XYZ file of N, CA and C in Angstrom:
357
model
N 16.061 10.481 -18.314
C 16.480 11.720 -18.505
C 15.646 12.145 -19.805
N 15.328 11.315 -20.872
C 14.567 11.683 -22.143
C 13.192 12.287 -21.561
N 12.378 11.486 -20.934
C 11.087 11.894 -20.477
C 11.194 13.221 -19.751
N 11.920 13.524 -18.682
C 11.916 14.588 -18.158
C 12.341 15.795 -19.022
N 13.468 15.625 -19.800
C 13.811 16.780 -20.665
C 12.575 16.811 -21.713
N 12.038 15.979 -22.208
C 10.918 16.206 -23.156
C 9.786 16.970 -22.547
N 9.436 16.623 -21.283
C 8.375 17.195 -20.447
C 8.904 18.925 -19.947
N 10.183 19.239 -20.189
C 10.506 20.346 -19.692
C 10.748 20.596 -18.149
N 10.974 19.365 -17.549
C 11.012 19.532 -16.234
C 12.476 20.002 -15.524
N 12.556 20.309 -14.446
C 13.869 20.716 -13.718
C 14.739 19.881 -13.716
N 16.032 20.040 -13.594
C 17.118 19.169 -13.297
C 16.744 18.099 -12.580
N 16.504 18.641 -11.070
C 16.091 17.733 -10.132
C 14.965 16.710 -10.308
N 14.020 17.136 -10.879
C 12.728 16.295 -11.292
C 12.990 15.380 -12.147
N 13.883 15.696 -13.264
C 14.232 14.572 -14.251
C 15.232 13.621 -13.756
N 16.136 13.984 -12.823
C 17.086 12.957 -12.170
C 16.057 12.041 -11.306
N 15.306 12.805 -10.474
C 14.405 11.827 -9.565
C 13.659 10.858 -10.569
N 12.998 11.301 -11.443
C 12.276 10.450 -12.482
C 13.242 9.319 -13.025
N 14.378 9.742 -13.433
C 15.273 8.607 -14.368
C 15.590 7.620 -13.186
N 15.892 8.055 -12.028
C 16.251 7.059 -11.067
C 15.047 6.100 -10.894
N 13.920 6.991 -10.485
C 12.606 6.022 -10.172
C 12.265 4.843 -11.412
N 12.641 5.311 -12.646
C 12.269 4.543 -13.752
C 13.435 3.489 -13.828
N 14.665 3.730 -13.357
C 15.365 2.912 -13.404
C 15.041 1.704 -12.686
N 14.871 1.925 -11.401
C 14.409 0.951 -10.295
C 13.211 0.091 -10.842
N 12.157 0.934 -11.213
C 11.041 0.171 -11.588
C 11.301 -0.805 -12.931
N 12.100 -0.224 -13.932
C 12.011 -1.314 -14.966
C 13.295 -2.479 -14.702
N 14.199 -2.009 -13.845
C 15.073 -3.022 -13.422
C 14.384 -4.100 -12.651
N 13.636 -3.860 -11.707
C 13.094 -4.790 -10.906
C 11.857 -5.694 -11.619
N 11.169 -4.939 -12.760
C 10.412 -5.399 -13.594
C 10.921 -6.630 -14.385
N 12.168 -6.213 -14.887
C 12.782 -7.096 -15.732
C 13.255 -8.356 -15.016
N 13.705 -8.370 -14.046
C 14.035 -9.252 -12.989
C 12.708 -10.080 -12.620
N 11.826 -9.602 -12.085
C 10.639 -10.143 -11.633
C 10.068 -10.982 -12.719
N 9.983 -10.417 -13.965
C 9.630 -11.206 -14.968
C 10.242 -12.655 -15.239
N 11.500 -12.288 -15.121
C 12.341 -13.568 -15.286
C 12.071 -14.684 -14.279
N 12.257 -14.103 -13.033
C 12.033 -15.112 -11.919
C 10.778 -15.664 -11.780
N 9.651 -15.095 -12.166
C 8.303 -15.626 -12.321
C 8.050 -16.796 -13.261
N 9.101 -16.666 -14.194
C 9.060 -17.825 -15.143
C 9.584 -19.086 -14.746
N 10.117 -19.113 -13.663
C 10.943 -20.174 -13.049
C 9.908 -20.869 -12.052
N 8.716 -20.143 -11.825
C 7.516 -20.620 -10.935
C 7.381 -19.985 -9.646
N 8.197 -19.142 -9.310
C 8.230 -18.249 -7.936
C 6.526 -17.593 -8.013
N 6.310 -17.304 -6.661
C 5.285 -16.501 -6.771
C 5.563 -14.912 -6.715
N 4.764 -14.051 -6.676
C 4.937 -12.667 -7.038
C 5.717 -12.058 -5.885
N 5.360 -12.427 -4.673
C 6.019 -11.822 -3.448
C 7.615 -12.301 -3.263
N 7.739 -13.588 -3.406
C 9.120 -14.067 -3.692
C 9.849 -13.746 -4.802
N 9.250 -13.267 -5.897
C 9.982 -12.801 -7.074
C 10.555 -11.429 -7.033
N 9.422 -10.747 -6.241
C 9.929 -9.267 -5.619
C 11.016 -9.317 -4.765
N 11.024 -10.192 -3.833
C 12.299 -10.291 -2.697
C 13.441 -10.637 -3.729
N 13.562 -11.537 -4.384
C 14.815 -11.914 -5.277
C 15.273 -10.695 -6.084
N 14.228 -9.832 -6.665
C 14.544 -8.801 -7.500
C 15.248 -7.590 -6.505
N 14.784 -7.419 -5.339
C 15.417 -6.588 -4.571
C 16.652 -6.746 -4.248
N 16.844 -8.211 -3.865
C 18.176 -8.486 -3.273
C 19.140 -8.590 -4.600
N 18.729 -8.926 -5.767
C 19.548 -8.977 -6.911
C 19.919 -7.638 -7.784
N 18.876 -6.806 -7.518
C 19.255 -5.709 -8.351
C 19.548 -4.423 -7.749
N 19.234 -4.120 -6.329
C 19.231 -2.785 -5.734
C 20.732 -2.191 -5.610
N 21.581 -2.999 -5.355
C 22.804 -2.165 -5.098
C 23.442 -2.112 -6.658
N 23.183 -2.830 -7.640
C 23.662 -2.493 -9.014
C 22.991 -1.334 -9.637
N 21.672 -1.396 -9.532
C 20.922 -0.024 -10.001
C 21.347 1.351 -9.329
N 21.577 0.953 -8.076
C 21.776 2.279 -7.300
C 23.274 2.678 -7.687
N 24.242 1.849 -8.017
C 25.596 2.431 -8.332
C 25.462 2.764 -9.815
N 24.879 2.020 -10.598
C 24.636 2.923 -12.135
C 23.935 4.159 -12.046
N 23.002 4.212 -11.309
C 22.308 5.626 -11.227
C 23.117 6.776 -10.691
N 23.952 6.445 -9.815
C 24.719 7.304 -9.183
C 25.892 7.899 -10.231
N 26.413 6.876 -10.965
C 27.534 7.246 -11.773
C 26.830 7.918 -12.931
N 25.869 7.308 -13.457
C 25.073 8.053 -14.546
C 24.756 9.283 -14.594
N 23.928 9.611 -13.425
C 23.449 11.004 -13.199
C 24.520 11.887 -12.716
N 25.472 11.451 -12.320
C 26.742 12.448 -11.891
C 27.388 12.799 -13.094
N 27.557 11.912 -14.090
C 28.290 12.356 -15.257
C 27.445 13.170 -16.094
N 26.043 12.985 -16.228
C 25.329 14.040 -16.798
C 25.291 15.259 -16.243
N 25.217 15.309 -14.994
C 24.940 16.418 -14.404
C 26.488 17.396 -14.417
N 27.305 16.723 -14.461
C 28.770 17.135 -14.658
C 29.240 17.888 -15.918
N 28.473 17.428 -16.828
C 28.608 18.032 -18.324
C 28.053 19.392 -18.493
N 28.663 20.204 -18.524
C 27.968 21.817 -18.620
C 26.938 21.838 -19.891
N 25.676 22.205 -19.452
C 24.672 22.305 -20.388
C 23.948 21.153 -20.867
N 24.273 20.061 -20.484
C 23.856 18.694 -21.042
C 22.193 18.467 -20.768
N 22.130 18.867 -19.411
C 20.719 18.849 -18.994
C 19.767 19.736 -19.562
N 20.335 20.782 -20.133
C 19.651 21.932 -20.689
C 19.452 21.883 -22.386
N 20.175 20.688 -22.852
C 20.516 21.070 -24.225
C 19.203 20.657 -25.157
N 18.351 19.730 -24.642
C 17.222 19.375 -25.367
C 17.317 18.374 -26.185
N 16.149 17.677 -26.613
C 16.276 16.394 -27.203
C 16.895 16.418 -28.507
N 16.909 17.620 -29.271
C 17.380 17.565 -30.701
C 19.038 17.943 -30.611
N 19.422 17.895 -29.676
C 20.799 18.452 -29.443
C 21.789 17.084 -29.356
N 22.907 17.260 -30.050
C 23.843 16.114 -29.990
C 24.467 16.353 -28.463
N 24.682 17.208 -27.851
C 25.204 17.427 -26.611
C 24.387 16.465 -25.515
N 22.977 16.633 -25.607
C 22.178 15.817 -24.854
C 22.509 14.313 -24.940
N 22.227 13.902 -26.252
C 22.480 12.445 -26.529
C 23.834 12.051 -26.333
N 24.833 12.572 -26.791
C 26.148 12.257 -26.581
C 26.332 12.093 -25.177
N 26.060 13.164 -24.464
C 26.324 13.091 -22.743
C 25.585 11.931 -22.437
N 24.495 11.643 -22.673
C 23.711 10.445 -22.353
C 24.466 9.206 -22.475
N 24.757 8.971 -23.741
C 25.381 7.698 -24.140
C 26.715 7.541 -23.301
N 27.540 8.647 -23.199
C 28.637 8.658 -22.395
C 28.387 8.328 -21.172
N 27.663 8.872 -20.455
C 27.041 8.618 -19.058
C 26.934 7.033 -18.836
N 26.112 6.517 -19.770
C 25.798 5.217 -19.580
C 27.011 4.138 -19.693
N 27.918 4.733 -20.711
C 29.150 3.913 -21.087
C 29.944 4.008 -19.622
N 30.066 5.121 -19.179
C 30.891 5.088 -17.827
C 30.398 4.467 -16.747
N 28.931 4.402 -16.507
C 28.251 3.661 -15.551
C 28.548 2.271 -15.737
N 28.378 1.905 -16.983
C 28.436 0.321 -17.437
C 30.092 0.018 -16.909
N 31.137 0.582 -17.270
C 32.355 0.273 -17.025
C 32.729 0.295 -15.526
N 32.057 1.040 -14.697
C 32.034 1.114 -13.220
C 31.143 -0.043 -12.470
N 29.958 -0.180 -13.253
C 29.114 -1.086 -12.522
C 29.324 -2.715 -12.816
N 30.074 -2.858 -14.063
C 30.440 -4.208 -14.252
C 31.323 -4.938 -13.210
N 32.437 -4.327 -13.022
C 33.392 -4.823 -11.867
C 32.799 -5.042 -10.452
N 31.820 -4.054 -10.332
C 30.981 -4.008 -8.982
C 30.066 -5.353 -9.014
N 29.286 -5.413 -10.040
C 28.560 -6.665 -10.215
C 29.430 -8.046 -9.962
N 30.384 -8.082 -10.736
C 31.359 -9.023 -10.589
C 31.715 -9.426 -9.081
N 32.277 -8.425 -8.659
C 32.744 -8.537 -7.108
C 31.421 -8.892 -6.213
N 30.253 -8.282 -6.501
C 28.994 -8.889 -5.875
C 28.570 -10.366 -6.135
N 28.816 -10.636 -6.986
C 28.486 -12.201 -7.548
C 29.462 -12.924 -6.894
N 30.637 -12.558 -6.944
C 31.694 -13.508 -6.176
C 31.541 -13.761 -4.778
N 30.799 -12.873 -4.134
C 30.252 -12.943 -2.830
C 28.983 -13.517 -2.589
N 28.421 -14.125 -3.824
C 26.837 -14.681 -3.482
C 25.796 -13.767 -3.351
N 26.130 -12.434 -3.818
C 25.288 -11.412 -3.466
C 24.777 -10.866 -5.018
N 23.850 -9.919 -4.823
C 23.677 -9.189 -6.071
C 23.031 -10.186 -7.159
N 23.407 -10.110 -8.429
C 22.799 -10.848 -9.481
C 22.891 -12.301 -9.048
N 23.882 -12.685 -8.240
C 24.103 -14.119 -7.838
C 22.807 -14.897 -7.389
N 21.974 -13.892 -6.685
C 20.723 -14.221 -6.184
C 19.861 -15.024 -6.921
N 19.938 -14.445 -8.237
C 19.064 -14.940 -9.439
C 19.418 -16.255 -10.052
N 20.880 -16.528 -9.860
C 21.405 -17.749 -10.513
C 20.518 -19.067 -10.265
N 19.992 -19.097 -9.282
C 19.141 -20.450 -8.833
C 17.741 -20.673 -9.746
N 17.562 -19.406 -10.262
C 16.245 -19.257 -11.000
C 16.319 -19.185 -12.478
N 17.572 -19.391 -13.091
C 17.505 -19.507 -14.521
C 17.428 -20.942 -14.932
């Protein structure tokens, strides 16, 4: 959100960028961790895809929906409390929703549970 807002991009382009970056950085953090356990890059990418895809998707749907639902938040600008407050609130809401979702996935041996063997 910050990059798209800073660049003055449209709401659509900003949301697409924020989603893309969430997946890139989410997968990168997982791949980095899994590579330390000795897996090759291809296998580490498979683990990251299995471990993080659903979690990141849910987080991004909630996060972006909240930001888009707050009137004026996307157009507020980086110097605005409305922008930063909405962003913080959206991340908090997404965390509250995603945490039980991840717990549910782990309980079924899916999501982040896929990574547990590599810690």
